[in-house]
């Protein structure tokens, strides 16, 4: 029998990898709490700094704008933050706890650190970031042959999170779709979820209908 928890009545949703103003609007209208812009050239969801600035301008007040970077150096972060009014940085590479702390101090923005999970051996890594990140994003560990560190549409065993007690806010990611997010919430009790490929008709192409369906499915 699958164990279940009671998730919060109001689940905060992050729609990541947005590239079109209409999709920012769709996320906002559906009730998303965050929108994510990807600054990683190899991703089909990547945007330029100029594109991200335009998209950020479309976000209504109260919708948090998150910039996703992968092992970014200070020069890239300086360039992004000089032009794009982000509310949070999401570090989705192999950043060490020391690098996370350094970025948080240098830029004065909340930092979310993504940690990939495949099995029980990965759980201990979460604690390495609890003291230095404002939030933790728990994602499925990318397959060994994957070109991307996230956004691969792969889920992990949500039961691995069953007994964890979280000292910081956290967000569940990894292969979530309108069809499975309700189950993921019941198993993990997550109060926040992140979706990217699960709201796309093709890699990098968001579908407003799927965005709405995903957010509706979190309302248990």
PDB file of C-alpha atoms in Angstrom:
ATOM      1  CA  UNK A   1       0.000   0.000   0.000  1.00  0.00           C
ATOM      2  CA  UNK A   2       1.391   3.415  -0.966  1.00  0.00           C
ATOM      3  CA  UNK A   3       1.915   5.731   1.973  1.00  0.00           C
ATOM      4  CA  UNK A   4       0.443   9.187   1.653  1.00  0.00           C
ATOM      5  CA  UNK A   5       0.675  12.526   3.352  1.00  0.00           C
ATOM      6  CA  UNK A   6      -1.703  15.433   3.424  1.00  0.00           C
ATOM      7  CA  UNK A   7      -0.218  18.126   1.173  1.00  0.00           C
ATOM      8  CA  UNK A   8      -0.799  21.803   1.931  1.00  0.00           C
ATOM      9  CA  UNK A   9      -4.140  23.192   0.784  1.00  0.00           C
ATOM     10  CA  UNK A  10      -2.335  25.706  -1.393  1.00  0.00           C
ATOM     11  CA  UNK A  11       0.554  24.345  -3.470  1.00  0.00           C
ATOM     12  CA  UNK A  12       2.953  26.844  -5.027  1.00  0.00           C
ATOM     13  CA  UNK A  13       3.793  26.039  -8.646  1.00  0.00           C
ATOM     14  CA  UNK A  14       6.871  27.043 -10.636  1.00  0.00           C
ATOM     15  CA  UNK A  15       6.577  26.836 -14.413  1.00  0.00           C
ATOM     16  CA  UNK A  16      10.119  26.716 -15.765  1.00  0.00           C
ATOM     17  CA  UNK A  17      11.637  27.147 -19.190  1.00  0.00           C
ATOM     18  CA  UNK A  18       9.307  29.856 -20.471  1.00  0.00           C
ATOM     19  CA  UNK A  19      10.240  31.523 -23.748  1.00  0.00           C
ATOM     20  CA  UNK A  20       7.085  33.319 -24.920  1.00  0.00           C
ATOM     21  CA  UNK A  21       5.193  36.269 -23.373  1.00  0.00           C
ATOM     22  CA  UNK A  22       1.909  34.425 -23.907  1.00  0.00           C
ATOM     23  CA  UNK A  23       3.170  31.547 -21.797  1.00  0.00           C
ATOM     24  CA  UNK A  24       4.220  33.856 -18.973  1.00  0.00           C
ATOM     25  CA  UNK A  25       0.692  35.251 -19.095  1.00  0.00           C
ATOM     26  CA  UNK A  26      -0.802  31.748 -19.119  1.00  0.00           C
ATOM     27  CA  UNK A  27       1.216  30.759 -16.064  1.00  0.00           C
ATOM     28  CA  UNK A  28       0.226  33.920 -14.223  1.00  0.00           C
ATOM     29  CA  UNK A  29      -3.450  33.581 -15.086  1.00  0.00           C
ATOM     30  CA  UNK A  30      -3.484  29.930 -14.006  1.00  0.00           C
ATOM     31  CA  UNK A  31      -2.089  30.848 -10.597  1.00  0.00           C
ATOM     32  CA  UNK A  32       1.628  30.030 -10.780  1.00  0.00           C
ATOM     33  CA  UNK A  33       3.781  31.423  -7.977  1.00  0.00           C
ATOM     34  CA  UNK A  34       7.038  31.375  -9.961  1.00  0.00           C
ATOM     35  CA  UNK A  35       8.172  31.482 -13.578  1.00  0.00           C
ATOM     36  CA  UNK A  36      11.604  30.269 -14.608  1.00  0.00           C
ATOM     37  CA  UNK A  37      13.938  31.479 -17.357  1.00  0.00           C
ATOM     38  CA  UNK A  38      16.758  29.166 -18.441  1.00  0.00           C
ATOM     39  CA  UNK A  39      20.222  30.613 -19.093  1.00  0.00           C
ATOM     40  CA  UNK A  40      21.851  27.402 -20.316  1.00  0.00           C
ATOM     41  CA  UNK A  41      22.628  27.384 -24.044  1.00  0.00           C
ATOM     42  CA  UNK A  42      22.339  23.612 -24.531  1.00  0.00           C
ATOM     43  CA  UNK A  43      18.742  23.583 -23.293  1.00  0.00           C
ATOM     44  CA  UNK A  44      15.867  23.785 -25.804  1.00  0.00           C
ATOM     45  CA  UNK A  45      14.338  26.201 -23.294  1.00  0.00           C
ATOM     46  CA  UNK A  46      17.290  28.602 -23.242  1.00  0.00           C
ATOM     47  CA  UNK A  47      16.717  32.341 -23.567  1.00  0.00           C
ATOM     48  CA  UNK A  48      19.129  35.196 -24.122  1.00  0.00           C
ATOM     49  CA  UNK A  49      19.518  37.971 -21.601  1.00  0.00           C
ATOM     50  CA  UNK A  50      17.551  40.293 -23.869  1.00  0.00           C
ATOM     51  CA  UNK A  51      14.747  37.756 -24.233  1.00  0.00           C
ATOM     52  CA  UNK A  52      14.637  37.180 -20.487  1.00  0.00           C
ATOM     53  CA  UNK A  53      14.415  40.925 -19.855  1.00  0.00           C
ATOM     54  CA  UNK A  54      11.411  41.112 -22.180  1.00  0.00           C
ATOM     55  CA  UNK A  55       9.744  38.125 -20.536  1.00  0.00           C
ATOM     56  CA  UNK A  56      10.350  39.495 -17.044  1.00  0.00           C
ATOM     57  CA  UNK A  57       8.622  42.702 -18.064  1.00  0.00           C
ATOM     58  CA  UNK A  58       5.505  40.653 -18.851  1.00  0.00           C
ATOM     59  CA  UNK A  59       5.336  39.117 -15.382  1.00  0.00           C
ATOM     60  CA  UNK A  60       2.714  40.753 -13.156  1.00  0.00           C
ATOM     61  CA  UNK A  61       3.527  41.907  -9.641  1.00  0.00           C
ATOM     62  CA  UNK A  62       3.677  39.010  -7.206  1.00  0.00           C
ATOM     63  CA  UNK A  63       4.871  36.454  -9.751  1.00  0.00           C
ATOM     64  CA  UNK A  64       8.425  35.502  -8.752  1.00  0.00           C
ATOM     65  CA  UNK A  65      10.951  35.489 -11.592  1.00  0.00           C
ATOM     66  CA  UNK A  66      13.623  32.798 -11.283  1.00  0.00           C
ATOM     67  CA  UNK A  67      16.812  32.582 -13.337  1.00  0.00           C
ATOM     68  CA  UNK A  68      18.150  29.056 -13.860  1.00  0.00           C
ATOM     69  CA  UNK A  69      21.899  28.773 -14.412  1.00  0.00           C
ATOM     70  CA  UNK A  70      24.290  25.834 -14.610  1.00  0.00           C
ATOM     71  CA  UNK A  71      27.743  26.300 -13.080  1.00  0.00           C
ATOM     72  CA  UNK A  72      27.667  29.982 -14.027  1.00  0.00           C
ATOM     73  CA  UNK A  73      30.679  32.177 -13.362  1.00  0.00           C
ATOM     74  CA  UNK A  74      30.438  35.665 -11.917  1.00  0.00           C
ATOM     75  CA  UNK A  75      30.747  37.291 -15.351  1.00  0.00           C
ATOM     76  CA  UNK A  76      27.597  35.579 -16.598  1.00  0.00           C
ATOM     77  CA  UNK A  77      25.676  36.253 -13.392  1.00  0.00           C
ATOM     78  CA  UNK A  78      26.760  39.903 -13.468  1.00  0.00           C
ATOM     79  CA  UNK A  79      25.507  40.232 -17.042  1.00  0.00           C
ATOM     80  CA  UNK A  80      22.180  38.564 -16.319  1.00  0.00           C
ATOM     81  CA  UNK A  81      21.424  40.535 -13.184  1.00  0.00           C
ATOM     82  CA  UNK A  82      22.472  43.835 -14.736  1.00  0.00           C
ATOM     83  CA  UNK A  83      19.600  43.530 -17.215  1.00  0.00           C
ATOM     84  CA  UNK A  84      17.009  41.102 -15.866  1.00  0.00           C
ATOM     85  CA  UNK A  85      15.052  41.914 -12.673  1.00  0.00           C
ATOM     86  CA  UNK A  86      15.103  38.448 -11.147  1.00  0.00           C
ATOM     87  CA  UNK A  87      13.719  37.591  -7.733  1.00  0.00           C
ATOM     88  CA  UNK A  88      15.677  34.360  -7.259  1.00  0.00           C
ATOM     89  CA  UNK A  89      18.582  32.393  -8.715  1.00  0.00           C
ATOM     90  CA  UNK A  90      18.286  28.657  -9.295  1.00  0.00           C
ATOM     91  CA  UNK A  91      21.616  26.825  -9.372  1.00  0.00           C
ATOM     92  CA  UNK A  92      21.192  23.639 -11.363  1.00  0.00           C
ATOM     93  CA  UNK A  93      24.771  22.484 -11.889  1.00  0.00           C
ATOM     94  CA  UNK A  94      27.492  21.007  -9.725  1.00  0.00           C
ATOM     95  CA  UNK A  95      27.848  24.069  -7.509  1.00  0.00           C
ATOM     96  CA  UNK A  96      29.445  23.258  -4.164  1.00  0.00           C
ATOM     97  CA  UNK A  97      27.954  24.512  -0.898  1.00  0.00           C
ATOM     98  CA  UNK A  98      30.766  27.090  -0.779  1.00  0.00           C
ATOM     99  CA  UNK A  99      29.858  28.376  -4.244  1.00  0.00           C
ATOM    100  CA  UNK A 100      26.182  28.570  -3.318  1.00  0.00           C
ATOM    101  CA  UNK A 101      27.042  30.659  -0.254  1.00  0.00           C
ATOM    102  CA  UNK A 102      29.331  32.869  -2.328  1.00  0.00           C
ATOM    103  CA  UNK A 103      26.649  33.593  -4.930  1.00  0.00           C
ATOM    104  CA  UNK A 104      24.041  34.287  -2.269  1.00  0.00           C
ATOM    105  CA  UNK A 105      26.311  36.784  -0.539  1.00  0.00           C
ATOM    106  CA  UNK A 106      27.568  38.459  -3.720  1.00  0.00           C
ATOM    107  CA  UNK A 107      24.160  39.148  -5.265  1.00  0.00           C
ATOM    108  CA  UNK A 108      21.879  39.446  -2.275  1.00  0.00           C
ATOM    109  CA  UNK A 109      19.158  37.339  -3.883  1.00  0.00           C
ATOM    110  CA  UNK A 110      17.509  34.204  -2.557  1.00  0.00           C
ATOM    111  CA  UNK A 111      19.161  31.110  -3.989  1.00  0.00           C
ATOM    112  CA  UNK A 112      17.521  27.786  -4.781  1.00  0.00           C
ATOM    113  CA  UNK A 113      19.916  24.843  -5.182  1.00  0.00           C
ATOM    114  CA  UNK A 114      18.849  21.859  -7.278  1.00  0.00           C
ATOM    115  CA  UNK A 115      19.928  18.444  -6.009  1.00  0.00           C
ATOM    116  CA  UNK A 116      19.479  15.350  -8.174  1.00  0.00           C
ATOM    117  CA  UNK A 117      18.069  12.214  -6.569  1.00  0.00           C
ATOM    118  CA  UNK A 118      18.181   8.687  -7.958  1.00  0.00           C
ATOM    119  CA  UNK A 119      18.465   6.497  -4.860  1.00  0.00           C
ATOM    120  CA  UNK A 120      18.909   6.522  -1.067  1.00  0.00           C
ATOM    121  CA  UNK A 121      22.603   7.322  -1.421  1.00  0.00           C
ATOM    122  CA  UNK A 122      21.723  10.751  -2.796  1.00  0.00           C
ATOM    123  CA  UNK A 123      19.561  11.848   0.121  1.00  0.00           C
ATOM    124  CA  UNK A 124      22.526  12.732   2.329  1.00  0.00           C
ATOM    125  CA  UNK A 125      23.592  15.386  -0.214  1.00  0.00           C
ATOM    126  CA  UNK A 126      20.518  17.447   0.586  1.00  0.00           C
ATOM    127  CA  UNK A 127      21.878  18.324   4.025  1.00  0.00           C
ATOM    128  CA  UNK A 128      25.034  19.753   2.443  1.00  0.00           C
ATOM    129  CA  UNK A 129      22.969  22.649   1.114  1.00  0.00           C
ATOM    130  CA  UNK A 130      20.497  23.281   3.922  1.00  0.00           C
ATOM    131  CA  UNK A 131      22.784  25.782   5.610  1.00  0.00           C
ATOM    132  CA  UNK A 132      23.653  27.790   2.496  1.00  0.00           C
ATOM    133  CA  UNK A 133      20.572  27.820   0.228  1.00  0.00           C
ATOM    134  CA  UNK A 134      17.285  29.590   0.802  1.00  0.00           C
ATOM    135  CA  UNK A 135      15.404  26.764  -0.897  1.00  0.00           C
ATOM    136  CA  UNK A 136      16.174  23.260  -2.174  1.00  0.00           C
ATOM    137  CA  UNK A 137      14.816  21.921  -5.447  1.00  0.00           C
ATOM    138  CA  UNK A 138      14.703  18.126  -5.376  1.00  0.00           C
ATOM    139  CA  UNK A 139      14.958  16.870  -8.938  1.00  0.00           C
ATOM    140  CA  UNK A 140      15.483  13.520 -10.586  1.00  0.00           C
ATOM    141  CA  UNK A 141      19.171  12.911 -11.164  1.00  0.00           C
ATOM    142  CA  UNK A 142      19.914  13.239 -14.852  1.00  0.00           C
ATOM    143  CA  UNK A 143      20.712   9.968 -16.663  1.00  0.00           C
ATOM    144  CA  UNK A 144      24.421   9.456 -17.318  1.00  0.00           C
ATOM    145  CA  UNK A 145      24.005  10.094 -21.044  1.00  0.00           C
ATOM    146  CA  UNK A 146      21.726  13.127 -20.641  1.00  0.00           C
ATOM    147  CA  UNK A 147      22.746  16.391 -22.281  1.00  0.00           C
ATOM    148  CA  UNK A 148      20.847  18.431 -19.694  1.00  0.00           C
ATOM    149  CA  UNK A 149      21.107  18.496 -15.884  1.00  0.00           C
ATOM    150  CA  UNK A 150      17.319  18.844 -15.590  1.00  0.00           C
ATOM    151  CA  UNK A 151      14.166  19.091 -17.650  1.00  0.00           C
ATOM    152  CA  UNK A 152      14.556  15.513 -18.904  1.00  0.00           C
ATOM    153  CA  UNK A 153      11.039  14.404 -18.020  1.00  0.00           C
ATOM    154  CA  UNK A 154      12.389  11.765 -15.621  1.00  0.00           C
ATOM    155  CA  UNK A 155      10.845  11.057 -12.219  1.00  0.00           C
ATOM    156  CA  UNK A 156      12.401   9.407  -9.175  1.00  0.00           C
ATOM    157  CA  UNK A 157      11.029   7.348  -6.300  1.00  0.00           C
ATOM    158  CA  UNK A 158       9.107   9.957  -4.315  1.00  0.00           C
ATOM    159  CA  UNK A 159       9.012   7.593  -1.345  1.00  0.00           C
ATOM    160  CA  UNK A 160      12.687   8.401  -0.743  1.00  0.00           C
ATOM    161  CA  UNK A 161      11.533  11.705   0.739  1.00  0.00           C
ATOM    162  CA  UNK A 162       9.027  10.159   3.110  1.00  0.00           C
ATOM    163  CA  UNK A 163      10.890  10.518   6.409  1.00  0.00           C
ATOM    164  CA  UNK A 164      12.723  13.771   5.733  1.00  0.00           C
ATOM    165  CA  UNK A 165      12.300  16.808   7.942  1.00  0.00           C
ATOM    166  CA  UNK A 166      13.110  19.975   6.044  1.00  0.00           C
ATOM    167  CA  UNK A 167      14.813  22.931   7.774  1.00  0.00           C
ATOM    168  CA  UNK A 168      14.333  25.122   4.672  1.00  0.00           C
ATOM    169  CA  UNK A 169      11.563  25.430   2.061  1.00  0.00           C
ATOM    170  CA  UNK A 170      11.797  22.890  -0.735  1.00  0.00           C
ATOM    171  CA  UNK A 171      10.326  22.208  -4.142  1.00  0.00           C
ATOM    172  CA  UNK A 172       9.640  18.891  -5.892  1.00  0.00           C
ATOM    173  CA  UNK A 173      10.645  18.464  -9.539  1.00  0.00           C
ATOM    174  CA  UNK A 174      11.400  15.686 -12.000  1.00  0.00           C
ATOM    175  CA  UNK A 175       8.993  14.257 -14.549  1.00  0.00           C
ATOM    176  CA  UNK A 176       5.894  15.908 -13.104  1.00  0.00           C
ATOM    177  CA  UNK A 177       2.846  16.143 -15.380  1.00  0.00           C
ATOM    178  CA  UNK A 178      -0.844  16.986 -15.035  1.00  0.00           C
ATOM    179  CA  UNK A 179      -1.461  13.229 -14.765  1.00  0.00           C
ATOM    180  CA  UNK A 180       0.922  12.434 -11.897  1.00  0.00           C
ATOM    181  CA  UNK A 181       1.407  15.600  -9.856  1.00  0.00           C
ATOM    182  CA  UNK A 182      -1.503  14.863  -7.511  1.00  0.00           C
ATOM    183  CA  UNK A 183       0.032  11.483  -6.640  1.00  0.00           C
ATOM    184  CA  UNK A 184       3.429  13.115  -6.122  1.00  0.00           C
ATOM    185  CA  UNK A 185       1.901  15.597  -3.711  1.00  0.00           C
ATOM    186  CA  UNK A 186       0.163  12.881  -1.718  1.00  0.00           C
ATOM    187  CA  UNK A 187       3.326  10.806  -1.393  1.00  0.00           C
ATOM    188  CA  UNK A 188       5.713  13.626  -0.521  1.00  0.00           C
ATOM    189  CA  UNK A 189       3.518  16.272   1.106  1.00  0.00           C
ATOM    190  CA  UNK A 190       5.360  18.848  -1.006  1.00  0.00           C
ATOM    191  CA  UNK A 191       4.162  22.415  -0.716  1.00  0.00           C
ATOM    192  CA  UNK A 192       5.880  23.496  -3.926  1.00  0.00           C
ATOM    193  CA  UNK A 193       6.363  21.840  -7.314  1.00  0.00           C
ATOM    194  CA  UNK A 194       8.350  22.674 -10.428  1.00  0.00           C
ATOM    195  CA  UNK A 195       7.283  21.704 -13.951  1.00  0.00           C
ATOM    196  CA  UNK A 196       8.972  22.129 -17.308  1.00  0.00           C
ATOM    197  CA  UNK A 197       8.674  19.321 -19.861  1.00  0.00           C
ATOM    198  CA  UNK A 198       5.344  18.249 -18.336  1.00  0.00           C
ATOM    199  CA  UNK A 199       3.687  21.367 -19.764  1.00  0.00           C
ATOM    200  CA  UNK A 200       5.160  21.105 -23.263  1.00  0.00           C
ATOM    201  CA  UNK A 201       3.833  19.855 -26.589  1.00  0.00           C
ATOM    202  CA  UNK A 202       7.455  19.418 -27.770  1.00  0.00           C
ATOM    203  CA  UNK A 203      10.840  20.139 -26.149  1.00  0.00           C
ATOM    204  CA  UNK A 204      10.934  23.846 -25.348  1.00  0.00           C
ATOM    205  CA  UNK A 205       7.395  24.510 -26.629  1.00  0.00           C
ATOM    206  CA  UNK A 206       5.005  25.298 -23.800  1.00  0.00           C
ATOM    207  CA  UNK A 207       1.294  24.506 -24.122  1.00  0.00           C
ATOM    208  CA  UNK A 208      -0.995  26.950 -22.273  1.00  0.00           C
ATOM    209  CA  UNK A 209      -3.609  24.222 -21.892  1.00  0.00           C
ATOM    210  CA  UNK A 210      -1.115  21.930 -20.177  1.00  0.00           C
ATOM    211  CA  UNK A 211       0.035  24.770 -17.929  1.00  0.00           C
ATOM    212  CA  UNK A 212      -3.541  25.310 -16.799  1.00  0.00           C
ATOM    213  CA  UNK A 213      -4.159  21.575 -16.407  1.00  0.00           C
ATOM    214  CA  UNK A 214      -1.018  21.110 -14.326  1.00  0.00           C
ATOM    215  CA  UNK A 215      -1.827  23.905 -11.910  1.00  0.00           C
ATOM    216  CA  UNK A 216      -5.433  22.744 -11.631  1.00  0.00           C
ATOM    217  CA  UNK A 217      -4.198  19.230 -10.780  1.00  0.00           C
ATOM    218  CA  UNK A 218      -2.301  20.579  -7.752  1.00  0.00           C
ATOM    219  CA  UNK A 219      -5.541  21.769  -6.182  1.00  0.00           C
ATOM    220  CA  UNK A 220      -6.355  18.626  -4.202  1.00  0.00           C
TER     221      UNK A 220
END
